Tab-separated table of C-alpha atoms in Angstrom:
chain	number	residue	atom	x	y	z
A	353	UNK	CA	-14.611	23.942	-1.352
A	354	UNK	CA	-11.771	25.746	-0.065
A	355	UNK	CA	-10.288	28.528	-1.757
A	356	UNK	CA	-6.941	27.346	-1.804
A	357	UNK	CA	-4.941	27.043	-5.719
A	358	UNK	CA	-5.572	23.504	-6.651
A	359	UNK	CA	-1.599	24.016	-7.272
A	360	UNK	CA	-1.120	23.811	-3.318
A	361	UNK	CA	-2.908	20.585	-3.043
A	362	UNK	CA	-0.518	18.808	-5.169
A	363	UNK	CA	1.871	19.904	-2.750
A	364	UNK	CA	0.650	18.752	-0.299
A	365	UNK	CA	0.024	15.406	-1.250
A	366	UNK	CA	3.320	14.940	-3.047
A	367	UNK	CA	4.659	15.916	0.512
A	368	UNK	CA	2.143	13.622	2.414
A	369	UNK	CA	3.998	10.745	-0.242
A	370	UNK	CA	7.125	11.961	0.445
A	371	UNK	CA	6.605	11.649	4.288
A	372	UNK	CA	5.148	8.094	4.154
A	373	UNK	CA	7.658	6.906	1.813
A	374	UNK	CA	10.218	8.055	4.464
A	375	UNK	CA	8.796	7.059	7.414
A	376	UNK	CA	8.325	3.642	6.057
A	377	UNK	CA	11.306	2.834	3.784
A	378	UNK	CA	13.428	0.579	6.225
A	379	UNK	CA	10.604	-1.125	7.833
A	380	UNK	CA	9.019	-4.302	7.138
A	381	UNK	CA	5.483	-4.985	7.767
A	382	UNK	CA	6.021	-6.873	10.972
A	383	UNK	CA	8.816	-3.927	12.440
A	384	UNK	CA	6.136	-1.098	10.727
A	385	UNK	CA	3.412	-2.709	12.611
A	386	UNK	CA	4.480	-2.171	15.965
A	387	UNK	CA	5.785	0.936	15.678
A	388	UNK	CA	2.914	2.753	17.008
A	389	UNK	CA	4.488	6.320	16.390
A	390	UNK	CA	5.257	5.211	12.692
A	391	UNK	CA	1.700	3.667	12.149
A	392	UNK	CA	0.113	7.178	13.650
A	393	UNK	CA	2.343	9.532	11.441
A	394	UNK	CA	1.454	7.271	8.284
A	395	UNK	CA	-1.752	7.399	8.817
A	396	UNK	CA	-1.708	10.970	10.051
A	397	UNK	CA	-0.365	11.731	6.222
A	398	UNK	CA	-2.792	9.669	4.756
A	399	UNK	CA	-5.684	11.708	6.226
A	400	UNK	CA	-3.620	14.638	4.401
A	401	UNK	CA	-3.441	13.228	1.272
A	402	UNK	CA	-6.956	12.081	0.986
A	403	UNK	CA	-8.064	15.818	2.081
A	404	UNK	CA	-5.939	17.575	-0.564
A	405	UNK	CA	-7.455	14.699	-2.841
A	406	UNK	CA	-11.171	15.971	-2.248
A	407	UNK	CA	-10.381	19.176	-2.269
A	408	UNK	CA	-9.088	18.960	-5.793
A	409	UNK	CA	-11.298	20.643	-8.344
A	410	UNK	CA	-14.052	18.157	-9.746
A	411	UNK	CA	-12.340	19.260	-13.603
A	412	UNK	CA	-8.843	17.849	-12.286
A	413	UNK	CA	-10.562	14.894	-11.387
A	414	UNK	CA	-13.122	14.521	-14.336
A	415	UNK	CA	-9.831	15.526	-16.889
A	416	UNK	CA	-7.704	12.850	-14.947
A	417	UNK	CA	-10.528	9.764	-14.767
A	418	UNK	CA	-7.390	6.721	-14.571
A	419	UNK	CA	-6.502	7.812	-11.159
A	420	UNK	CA	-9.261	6.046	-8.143
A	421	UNK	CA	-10.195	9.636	-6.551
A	422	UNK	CA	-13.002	8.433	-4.965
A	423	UNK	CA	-10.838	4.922	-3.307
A	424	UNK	CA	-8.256	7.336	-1.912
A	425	UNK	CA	-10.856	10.153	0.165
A	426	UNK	CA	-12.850	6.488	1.109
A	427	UNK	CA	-9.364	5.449	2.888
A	428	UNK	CA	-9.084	8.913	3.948
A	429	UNK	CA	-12.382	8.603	5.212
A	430	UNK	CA	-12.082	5.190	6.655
A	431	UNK	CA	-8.377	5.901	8.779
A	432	UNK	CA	-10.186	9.463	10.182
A	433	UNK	CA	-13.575	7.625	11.179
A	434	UNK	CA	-13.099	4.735	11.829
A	435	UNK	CA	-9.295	4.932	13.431
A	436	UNK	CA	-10.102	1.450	15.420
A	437	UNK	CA	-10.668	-0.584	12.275
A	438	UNK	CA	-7.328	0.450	10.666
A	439	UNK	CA	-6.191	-2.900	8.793
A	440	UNK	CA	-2.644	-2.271	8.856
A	441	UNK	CA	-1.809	-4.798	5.898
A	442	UNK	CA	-3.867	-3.233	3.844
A	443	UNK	CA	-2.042	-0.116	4.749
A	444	UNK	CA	1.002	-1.625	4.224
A	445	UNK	CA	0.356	-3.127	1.193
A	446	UNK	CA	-1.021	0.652	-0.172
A	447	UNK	CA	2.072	2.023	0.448
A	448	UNK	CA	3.965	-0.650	-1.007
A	449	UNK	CA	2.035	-1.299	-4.152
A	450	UNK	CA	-0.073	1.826	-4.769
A	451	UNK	CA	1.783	4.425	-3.664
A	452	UNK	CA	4.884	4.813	-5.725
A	453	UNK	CA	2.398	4.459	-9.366
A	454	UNK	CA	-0.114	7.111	-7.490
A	455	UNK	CA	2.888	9.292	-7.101
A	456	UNK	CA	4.020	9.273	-10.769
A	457	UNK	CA	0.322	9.958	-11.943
A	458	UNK	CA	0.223	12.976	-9.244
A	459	UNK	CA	3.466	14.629	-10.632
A	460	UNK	CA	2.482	14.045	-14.337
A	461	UNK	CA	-1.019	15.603	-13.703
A	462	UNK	CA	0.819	18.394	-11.985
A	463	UNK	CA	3.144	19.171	-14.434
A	464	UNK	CA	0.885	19.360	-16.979
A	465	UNK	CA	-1.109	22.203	-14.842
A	466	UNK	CA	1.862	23.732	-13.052
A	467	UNK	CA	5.332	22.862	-15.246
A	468	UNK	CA	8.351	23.174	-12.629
A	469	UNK	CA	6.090	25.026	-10.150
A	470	UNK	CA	3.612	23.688	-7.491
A	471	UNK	CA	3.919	27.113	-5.741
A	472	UNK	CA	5.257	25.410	-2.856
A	473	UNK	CA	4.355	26.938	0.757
A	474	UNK	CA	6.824	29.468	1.875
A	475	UNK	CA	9.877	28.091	3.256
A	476	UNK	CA	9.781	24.817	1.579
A	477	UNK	CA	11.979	25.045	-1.503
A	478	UNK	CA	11.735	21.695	-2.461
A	479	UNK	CA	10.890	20.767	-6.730
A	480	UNK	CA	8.574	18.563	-8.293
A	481	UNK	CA	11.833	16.533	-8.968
A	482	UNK	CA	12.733	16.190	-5.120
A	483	UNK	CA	9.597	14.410	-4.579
């Protein structure tokens, strides 16, 4: 386990959300789908967010069991290992569905740990409310 605040993974998958959400927001499936540089950043953030996801302390997970912690570092797992076998629907349809109720859940749970304050890297002055 890394010795990182558990404060600084929120971050940094609120930011891998924000990212995805961006890079995908005027696309449909069929435009997002060939769009090799915008399926290989979305996935790139993926692999971030399911990192900062098992890096989280075991208590944030066990205190927080209505989130699927161990579905999100398997898809983290899956787009890192197996990078050929990528189904990009069912990336599409994660980012479309899941995505914007997994980000509500992430800023609730940090709130309640961190209110107003994710101790956001240096340099980056964005708020929980900018996500």
């Amino acid at each position: 386990m890394s010795k990182r605040e558990p404060k600084l993974y929120f971050a940094d998958i609120l930011l891998a959300i924000k990212k995805i959400e961006k890079y995908s927001s005027d696309l449909t499936f069929v435009k997002f789908s060939k769009d090799e540089k915008t399926v290989d950043a979305v996935v790139r953030n993926f692999e971030v967010l399911g990192e900062a996801v098992n890096n989280l302390s075991n208590d944030i997970k066990k205190n927080n069991t209505n989130l699927p912690w161990k579905k999100i570092v398997s898809m983290r797992n899956k787009v890192i290992h197996e990078y050929f076998g990528v189904d990009l629907e069912i990336l599409w349809q994660t980012i479309k569905e899941d995505l914007p109720e997994f980000k509500s859940q992430i800023i609730s749970i940090a709130s309640s740990y961190y209110p107003n304050d994710l101790g956001l890297p240096i340099g980056d002055t964005s708020t929980m409310e900018e996500y």
